[in-house]
Amino acid sequence: MTRLHLFDLDGTLMYGSAAPVEISRQLGVSAEIAALERSFAAREIGPHQFSVAVHALWAELTPQHVRAAFEGAPWLAGIRDVWQEIRGRGEYCAVVSLSPSFFVELLLEWGAHAAHGSVFPEVPFTRPVEEAGILTPEGKVMVADRLCEQFGVTRGDCVAYGDSGTDIHLFEAVSVSVAVNARPHLAARATHVYEGRDLREVYQLVAMARPGVDAS
């Protein structure tokens, strides 16, 4: 039996920050993104409205800005080590995030089998954001189902890692969930809870709980 590990990005793989925040820092619009993040967290705007707003905010965005944001982000330690171990066990790892696909897909370089985010136009932008491509919390479950079909597993073979309300639907859909530096309402729904900055420690919670598996 194999498993599919589904990782959120913002606040989960990235400690205390999010891709839009790191991208906006490169452009000098941190105050503006903070206001949008607050509105999104308060559910005053939805994923599509948020994406349209950041698209406008990032009018001057270049691939160099994106790469600098990615390389300078506060990632958890050990991400590549964990994904290498998952691959070595014959299991699968994927990133499913509401953040822009052009940022999320950079994690393929670190060993993820798949990476899915909200579909934005190519950088620099010459086209608008299309609502159909913007991922929602419910849409994370749909992506997970497609990945299950792709890798030949079921929801019962999945482990979800997340930190906020955007992960609730996915936590409810899979058999094992790990709240990573999470909001209390999500932690209360999780199989495992972790506070810290090392994904290797997160993965040990899952590996140690699996019957018949040596977590060393």
PDB file of C-alpha atoms in Angstrom:
ATOM      1  CA  MET A   1       0.000   0.000   0.000  1.00  0.00           C
ATOM      2  CA  THR A   2       1.266   3.479  -0.852  1.00  0.00           C
ATOM      3  CA  ARG A   3       0.225   6.933   0.259  1.00  0.00           C
ATOM      4  CA  LEU A   4      -0.230  10.405  -1.174  1.00  0.00           C
ATOM      5  CA  HIS A   5       0.967  13.316   0.990  1.00  0.00           C
ATOM      6  CA  LEU A   6      -0.852  16.589   0.243  1.00  0.00           C
ATOM      7  CA  PHE A   7       0.906  19.735   1.472  1.00  0.00           C
ATOM      8  CA  ASP A   8      -0.542  23.203   1.782  1.00  0.00           C
ATOM      9  CA  LEU A   9       2.009  25.959   1.147  1.00  0.00           C
ATOM     10  CA  ASP A  10       1.140  29.234   2.899  1.00  0.00           C
ATOM     11  CA  GLY A  11       1.670  28.947   6.643  1.00  0.00           C
ATOM     12  CA  THR A  12       2.411  25.230   6.321  1.00  0.00           C
ATOM     13  CA  LEU A  13       5.542  24.653   4.258  1.00  0.00           C
ATOM     14  CA  MET A  14       6.262  28.350   4.702  1.00  0.00           C
ATOM     15  CA  TYR A  15       6.591  29.487   8.316  1.00  0.00           C
ATOM     16  CA  GLY A  16       4.514  32.498   9.308  1.00  0.00           C
ATOM     17  CA  SER A  17       4.200  33.831   5.793  1.00  0.00           C
ATOM     18  CA  ALA A  18       2.593  33.225   2.408  1.00  0.00           C
ATOM     19  CA  ALA A  19       3.581  33.377  -1.235  1.00  0.00           C
ATOM     20  CA  PRO A  20       1.595  36.593  -1.905  1.00  0.00           C
ATOM     21  CA  VAL A  21       3.304  38.235   1.075  1.00  0.00           C
ATOM     22  CA  GLU A  22       6.784  37.250  -0.102  1.00  0.00           C
ATOM     23  CA  ILE A  23       6.062  38.326  -3.688  1.00  0.00           C
ATOM     24  CA  SER A  24       4.648  41.657  -2.522  1.00  0.00           C
ATOM     25  CA  ARG A  25       7.714  42.268  -0.362  1.00  0.00           C
ATOM     26  CA  GLN A  26       9.842  42.151  -3.511  1.00  0.00           C
ATOM     27  CA  LEU A  27       7.675  44.866  -5.064  1.00  0.00           C
ATOM     28  CA  GLY A  28       7.497  47.111  -2.007  1.00  0.00           C
ATOM     29  CA  VAL A  29       3.758  46.665  -1.502  1.00  0.00           C
ATOM     30  CA  SER A  30       3.744  44.849   1.830  1.00  0.00           C
ATOM     31  CA  ALA A  31       1.147  47.147   3.405  1.00  0.00           C
ATOM     32  CA  GLU A  32      -1.230  46.614   0.520  1.00  0.00           C
ATOM     33  CA  ILE A  33      -0.981  42.821   0.622  1.00  0.00           C
ATOM     34  CA  ALA A  34      -1.423  42.846   4.393  1.00  0.00           C
ATOM     35  CA  ALA A  35      -4.742  44.644   3.964  1.00  0.00           C
ATOM     36  CA  LEU A  36      -5.872  42.131   1.338  1.00  0.00           C
ATOM     37  CA  GLU A  37      -4.802  39.202   3.525  1.00  0.00           C
ATOM     38  CA  ARG A  38      -6.864  40.602   6.420  1.00  0.00           C
ATOM     39  CA  SER A  39      -9.912  40.982   4.182  1.00  0.00           C
ATOM     40  CA  PHE A  40      -9.518  37.424   2.913  1.00  0.00           C
ATOM     41  CA  ALA A  41      -9.075  35.990   6.402  1.00  0.00           C
ATOM     42  CA  ALA A  42     -12.208  37.850   7.527  1.00  0.00           C
ATOM     43  CA  ARG A  43     -14.077  36.441   4.500  1.00  0.00           C
ATOM     44  CA  GLU A  44     -14.817  39.948   3.247  1.00  0.00           C
ATOM     45  CA  ILE A  45     -13.440  38.849  -0.122  1.00  0.00           C
ATOM     46  CA  GLY A  46     -13.189  35.400  -1.699  1.00  0.00           C
ATOM     47  CA  PRO A  47     -10.371  33.655  -3.583  1.00  0.00           C
ATOM     48  CA  HIS A  48     -11.267  35.175  -6.964  1.00  0.00           C
ATOM     49  CA  GLN A  49     -11.563  38.729  -5.640  1.00  0.00           C
ATOM     50  CA  PHE A  50      -8.274  38.302  -3.807  1.00  0.00           C
ATOM     51  CA  SER A  51      -6.564  37.016  -6.955  1.00  0.00           C
ATOM     52  CA  VAL A  52      -7.868  39.880  -9.103  1.00  0.00           C
ATOM     53  CA  ALA A  53      -6.636  42.363  -6.517  1.00  0.00           C
ATOM     54  CA  VAL A  54      -3.128  40.893  -6.262  1.00  0.00           C
ATOM     55  CA  HIS A  55      -2.923  40.645 -10.060  1.00  0.00           C
ATOM     56  CA  ALA A  56      -3.457  44.417 -10.201  1.00  0.00           C
ATOM     57  CA  LEU A  57      -1.077  44.978  -7.307  1.00  0.00           C
ATOM     58  CA  TRP A  58       1.652  43.036  -9.108  1.00  0.00           C
ATOM     59  CA  ALA A  59       1.493  44.916 -12.413  1.00  0.00           C
ATOM     60  CA  GLU A  60       5.305  45.309 -12.415  1.00  0.00           C
ATOM     61  CA  LEU A  61       6.060  41.686 -11.468  1.00  0.00           C
ATOM     62  CA  THR A  62       8.902  39.923 -13.283  1.00  0.00           C
ATOM     63  CA  PRO A  63      10.221  36.344 -13.155  1.00  0.00           C
ATOM     64  CA  GLN A  64      13.209  37.710 -11.218  1.00  0.00           C
ATOM     65  CA  HIS A  65      10.887  38.999  -8.487  1.00  0.00           C
ATOM     66  CA  VAL A  66       9.194  35.600  -8.280  1.00  0.00           C
ATOM     67  CA  ARG A  67      12.486  33.748  -7.987  1.00  0.00           C
ATOM     68  CA  ALA A  68      13.774  36.142  -5.325  1.00  0.00           C
ATOM     69  CA  ALA A  69      10.545  35.734  -3.344  1.00  0.00           C
ATOM     70  CA  PHE A  70      10.824  31.959  -3.548  1.00  0.00           C
ATOM     71  CA  GLU A  71      14.470  31.819  -2.515  1.00  0.00           C
ATOM     72  CA  GLY A  72      14.028  34.323   0.309  1.00  0.00           C
ATOM     73  CA  ALA A  73      10.875  32.830   1.822  1.00  0.00           C
ATOM     74  CA  PRO A  74      10.916  31.424   5.388  1.00  0.00           C
ATOM     75  CA  TRP A  75      10.544  27.751   4.466  1.00  0.00           C
ATOM     76  CA  LEU A  76      10.417  25.009   7.049  1.00  0.00           C
ATOM     77  CA  ALA A  77      13.681  23.094   7.301  1.00  0.00           C
ATOM     78  CA  GLY A  78      13.980  19.671   5.726  1.00  0.00           C
ATOM     79  CA  ILE A  79      11.383  19.906   2.957  1.00  0.00           C
ATOM     80  CA  ARG A  80      13.603  18.307   0.341  1.00  0.00           C
ATOM     81  CA  ASP A  81      14.750  15.643   2.816  1.00  0.00           C
ATOM     82  CA  VAL A  82      11.164  14.644   3.591  1.00  0.00           C
ATOM     83  CA  TRP A  83      10.115  14.518  -0.034  1.00  0.00           C
ATOM     84  CA  GLN A  84      13.165  12.433  -0.881  1.00  0.00           C
ATOM     85  CA  GLU A  85      12.218  10.008   1.895  1.00  0.00           C
ATOM     86  CA  ILE A  86       8.623   9.863   0.687  1.00  0.00           C
ATOM     87  CA  ARG A  87       9.834   9.070  -2.807  1.00  0.00           C
ATOM     88  CA  GLY A  88      12.204   6.446  -1.419  1.00  0.00           C
ATOM     89  CA  ARG A  89       9.271   4.685   0.230  1.00  0.00           C
ATOM     90  CA  GLY A  90       7.441   4.541  -3.103  1.00  0.00           C
ATOM     91  CA  GLU A  91       4.924   7.139  -1.914  1.00  0.00           C
ATOM     92  CA  TYR A  92       3.849  10.423  -3.484  1.00  0.00           C
ATOM     93  CA  CYS A  93       3.974  14.075  -2.425  1.00  0.00           C
ATOM     94  CA  ALA A  94       2.065  16.994  -3.876  1.00  0.00           C
ATOM     95  CA  VAL A  95       1.508  20.661  -3.063  1.00  0.00           C
ATOM     96  CA  VAL A  96      -2.037  22.014  -3.296  1.00  0.00           C
ATOM     97  CA  SER A  97      -2.326  25.733  -2.581  1.00  0.00           C
ATOM     98  CA  LEU A  98      -4.562  28.710  -3.294  1.00  0.00           C
ATOM     99  CA  SER A  99      -1.433  30.756  -4.095  1.00  0.00           C
ATOM    100  CA  PRO A 100      -0.434  31.520  -7.692  1.00  0.00           C
ATOM    101  CA  SER A 101       0.561  28.516  -9.757  1.00  0.00           C
ATOM    102  CA  PHE A 102       3.696  30.248 -11.067  1.00  0.00           C
ATOM    103  CA  PHE A 103       5.038  30.250  -7.495  1.00  0.00           C
ATOM    104  CA  VAL A 104       3.650  26.910  -6.288  1.00  0.00           C
ATOM    105  CA  GLU A 105       5.093  25.032  -9.274  1.00  0.00           C
ATOM    106  CA  LEU A 106       8.633  26.041  -8.309  1.00  0.00           C
ATOM    107  CA  LEU A 107       8.360  23.387  -5.580  1.00  0.00           C
ATOM    108  CA  LEU A 108       8.597  20.734  -8.284  1.00  0.00           C
ATOM    109  CA  GLU A 109      12.303  21.594  -8.259  1.00  0.00           C
ATOM    110  CA  TRP A 110      12.492  20.339  -4.664  1.00  0.00           C
ATOM    111  CA  GLY A 111      11.025  16.929  -5.411  1.00  0.00           C
ATOM    112  CA  ALA A 112       7.244  17.230  -5.313  1.00  0.00           C
ATOM    113  CA  HIS A 113       5.504  14.849  -7.712  1.00  0.00           C
ATOM    114  CA  ALA A 114       2.860  17.495  -8.442  1.00  0.00           C
ATOM    115  CA  ALA A 115       2.148  21.128  -7.571  1.00  0.00           C
ATOM    116  CA  HIS A 116      -1.217  22.838  -8.060  1.00  0.00           C
ATOM    117  CA  GLY A 117      -2.085  26.478  -7.369  1.00  0.00           C
ATOM    118  CA  SER A 118      -4.467  29.109  -8.652  1.00  0.00           C
ATOM    119  CA  VAL A 119      -3.862  29.528 -12.377  1.00  0.00           C
ATOM    120  CA  PHE A 120      -2.477  32.981 -13.106  1.00  0.00           C
ATOM    121  CA  PRO A 121      -1.310  34.286 -16.494  1.00  0.00           C
ATOM    122  CA  GLU A 122       2.378  34.153 -17.313  1.00  0.00           C
ATOM    123  CA  VAL A 123       4.713  36.660 -15.656  1.00  0.00           C
ATOM    124  CA  PRO A 124       5.005  39.506 -16.608  1.00  0.00           C
ATOM    125  CA  PHE A 125       1.230  39.807 -16.873  1.00  0.00           C
ATOM    126  CA  THR A 126      -0.327  40.614 -20.213  1.00  0.00           C
ATOM    127  CA  ARG A 127      -3.692  38.927 -19.573  1.00  0.00           C
ATOM    128  CA  PRO A 128      -6.279  39.113 -16.781  1.00  0.00           C
ATOM    129  CA  VAL A 129      -6.939  36.445 -14.169  1.00  0.00           C
ATOM    130  CA  GLU A 130      -9.711  34.054 -15.156  1.00  0.00           C
ATOM    131  CA  GLU A 131     -12.084  33.034 -12.371  1.00  0.00           C
ATOM    132  CA  ALA A 132     -12.261  29.420 -13.572  1.00  0.00           C
ATOM    133  CA  GLY A 133      -8.578  28.932 -12.776  1.00  0.00           C
ATOM    134  CA  ILE A 134      -8.674  30.201  -9.196  1.00  0.00           C
ATOM    135  CA  LEU A 135      -8.522  27.449  -6.607  1.00  0.00           C
ATOM    136  CA  THR A 136     -10.933  27.450  -3.662  1.00  0.00           C
ATOM    137  CA  PRO A 137     -10.856  25.501  -0.379  1.00  0.00           C
ATOM    138  CA  GLU A 138     -13.459  23.133  -1.822  1.00  0.00           C
ATOM    139  CA  GLY A 139     -11.409  22.928  -5.002  1.00  0.00           C
ATOM    140  CA  LYS A 140      -8.492  21.494  -3.039  1.00  0.00           C
ATOM    141  CA  VAL A 141     -10.543  18.326  -2.574  1.00  0.00           C
ATOM    142  CA  MET A 142     -11.223  18.140  -6.309  1.00  0.00           C
ATOM    143  CA  VAL A 143      -7.505  18.455  -7.018  1.00  0.00           C
ATOM    144  CA  ALA A 144      -6.795  15.761  -4.442  1.00  0.00           C
ATOM    145  CA  ASP A 145      -9.276  13.438  -6.151  1.00  0.00           C
ATOM    146  CA  ARG A 146      -7.571  13.973  -9.505  1.00  0.00           C
ATOM    147  CA  LEU A 147      -4.196  13.250  -7.927  1.00  0.00           C
ATOM    148  CA  CYS A 148      -5.588  10.085  -6.314  1.00  0.00           C
ATOM    149  CA  GLU A 149      -6.669   8.893  -9.739  1.00  0.00           C
ATOM    150  CA  GLN A 150      -3.310   9.840 -11.233  1.00  0.00           C
ATOM    151  CA  PHE A 151      -1.305   7.957  -8.615  1.00  0.00           C
ATOM    152  CA  GLY A 152      -3.660   5.026  -8.136  1.00  0.00           C
ATOM    153  CA  VAL A 153      -4.651   5.708  -4.527  1.00  0.00           C
ATOM    154  CA  THR A 154      -7.846   6.603  -2.652  1.00  0.00           C
ATOM    155  CA  ARG A 155      -8.740   9.342  -0.173  1.00  0.00           C
ATOM    156  CA  GLY A 156      -8.128   6.759   2.512  1.00  0.00           C
ATOM    157  CA  ASP A 157      -4.485   6.602   1.430  1.00  0.00           C
ATOM    158  CA  CYS A 158      -3.965  10.371   1.732  1.00  0.00           C
ATOM    159  CA  VAL A 159      -2.297  12.505   4.392  1.00  0.00           C
ATOM    160  CA  ALA A 160      -3.113  16.230   4.360  1.00  0.00           C
ATOM    161  CA  TYR A 161      -0.892  18.902   5.935  1.00  0.00           C
ATOM    162  CA  GLY A 162      -2.343  22.371   6.530  1.00  0.00           C
ATOM    163  CA  ASP A 163      -2.647  25.367   8.830  1.00  0.00           C
ATOM    164  CA  SER A 164      -5.894  27.282   8.294  1.00  0.00           C
ATOM    165  CA  GLY A 165      -9.558  27.280   7.395  1.00  0.00           C
ATOM    166  CA  THR A 166      -8.748  26.852   3.719  1.00  0.00           C
ATOM    167  CA  ASP A 167      -7.641  23.305   4.604  1.00  0.00           C
ATOM    168  CA  ILE A 168     -10.757  22.195   6.500  1.00  0.00           C
ATOM    169  CA  HIS A 169     -12.483  20.590   3.520  1.00  0.00           C
ATOM    170  CA  LEU A 170      -9.374  18.594   2.657  1.00  0.00           C
ATOM    171  CA  PHE A 171      -8.879  17.519   6.280  1.00  0.00           C
ATOM    172  CA  GLU A 172     -12.451  16.229   6.328  1.00  0.00           C
ATOM    173  CA  ALA A 173     -11.972  14.324   3.071  1.00  0.00           C
ATOM    174  CA  VAL A 174      -8.832  12.306   3.887  1.00  0.00           C
ATOM    175  CA  SER A 175      -8.025   9.682   6.497  1.00  0.00           C
ATOM    176  CA  VAL A 176      -5.010  11.365   8.164  1.00  0.00           C
ATOM    177  CA  SER A 177      -4.375  15.071   8.700  1.00  0.00           C
ATOM    178  CA  VAL A 178      -1.572  17.078  10.279  1.00  0.00           C
ATOM    179  CA  ALA A 179      -2.107  20.612  11.576  1.00  0.00           C
ATOM    180  CA  VAL A 180       1.184  22.486  11.125  1.00  0.00           C
ATOM    181  CA  ASN A 181       1.496  25.731  13.108  1.00  0.00           C
ATOM    182  CA  ALA A 182      -2.235  25.839  12.686  1.00  0.00           C
ATOM    183  CA  ARG A 183      -5.192  27.913  13.818  1.00  0.00           C
ATOM    184  CA  PRO A 184      -6.935  26.297  16.807  1.00  0.00           C
ATOM    185  CA  HIS A 185     -10.112  25.456  14.877  1.00  0.00           C
ATOM    186  CA  LEU A 186      -8.101  23.415  12.376  1.00  0.00           C
ATOM    187  CA  ALA A 187      -5.878  21.797  14.994  1.00  0.00           C
ATOM    188  CA  ALA A 188      -8.997  20.517  16.722  1.00  0.00           C
ATOM    189  CA  ARG A 189      -9.914  18.597  13.563  1.00  0.00           C
ATOM    190  CA  ALA A 190      -6.464  17.104  12.908  1.00  0.00           C
ATOM    191  CA  THR A 191      -5.098  13.625  13.512  1.00  0.00           C
ATOM    192  CA  HIS A 192      -1.741  15.130  14.545  1.00  0.00           C
ATOM    193  CA  VAL A 193      -0.699  18.624  15.635  1.00  0.00           C
ATOM    194  CA  TYR A 194       2.769  20.162  15.220  1.00  0.00           C
ATOM    195  CA  GLU A 195       4.309  23.467  16.274  1.00  0.00           C
ATOM    196  CA  GLY A 196       7.786  24.208  15.000  1.00  0.00           C
ATOM    197  CA  ARG A 197       9.949  24.855  11.963  1.00  0.00           C
ATOM    198  CA  ASP A 198      11.156  21.469  10.685  1.00  0.00           C
ATOM    199  CA  LEU A 199       9.183  19.338   8.239  1.00  0.00           C
ATOM    200  CA  ARG A 200      11.256  16.315   9.204  1.00  0.00           C
ATOM    201  CA  GLU A 201       9.653  16.469  12.645  1.00  0.00           C
ATOM    202  CA  VAL A 202       6.224  16.812  11.069  1.00  0.00           C
ATOM    203  CA  TYR A 203       6.778  13.753   8.914  1.00  0.00           C
ATOM    204  CA  GLN A 204       7.919  11.705  11.909  1.00  0.00           C
ATOM    205  CA  LEU A 205       4.463  12.109  13.450  1.00  0.00           C
ATOM    206  CA  VAL A 206       2.978  10.388  10.417  1.00  0.00           C
ATOM    207  CA  ALA A 207       5.711   7.797   9.936  1.00  0.00           C
ATOM    208  CA  MET A 208       5.736   6.753  13.586  1.00  0.00           C
ATOM    209  CA  ALA A 209       1.958   6.329  13.627  1.00  0.00           C
ATOM    210  CA  ARG A 210       1.945   3.979  10.650  1.00  0.00           C
ATOM    211  CA  PRO A 211       1.778   0.317  11.741  1.00  0.00           C
ATOM    212  CA  GLY A 212       4.727  -1.786  10.691  1.00  0.00           C
ATOM    213  CA  VAL A 213       6.805   1.143   9.452  1.00  0.00           C
ATOM    214  CA  ASP A 214      10.222   1.980  10.871  1.00  0.00           C
ATOM    215  CA  ALA A 215      10.347   5.751  11.349  1.00  0.00           C
ATOM    216  CA  SER A 216      14.097   5.886  11.802  1.00  0.00           C
TER     217      SER A 216
END
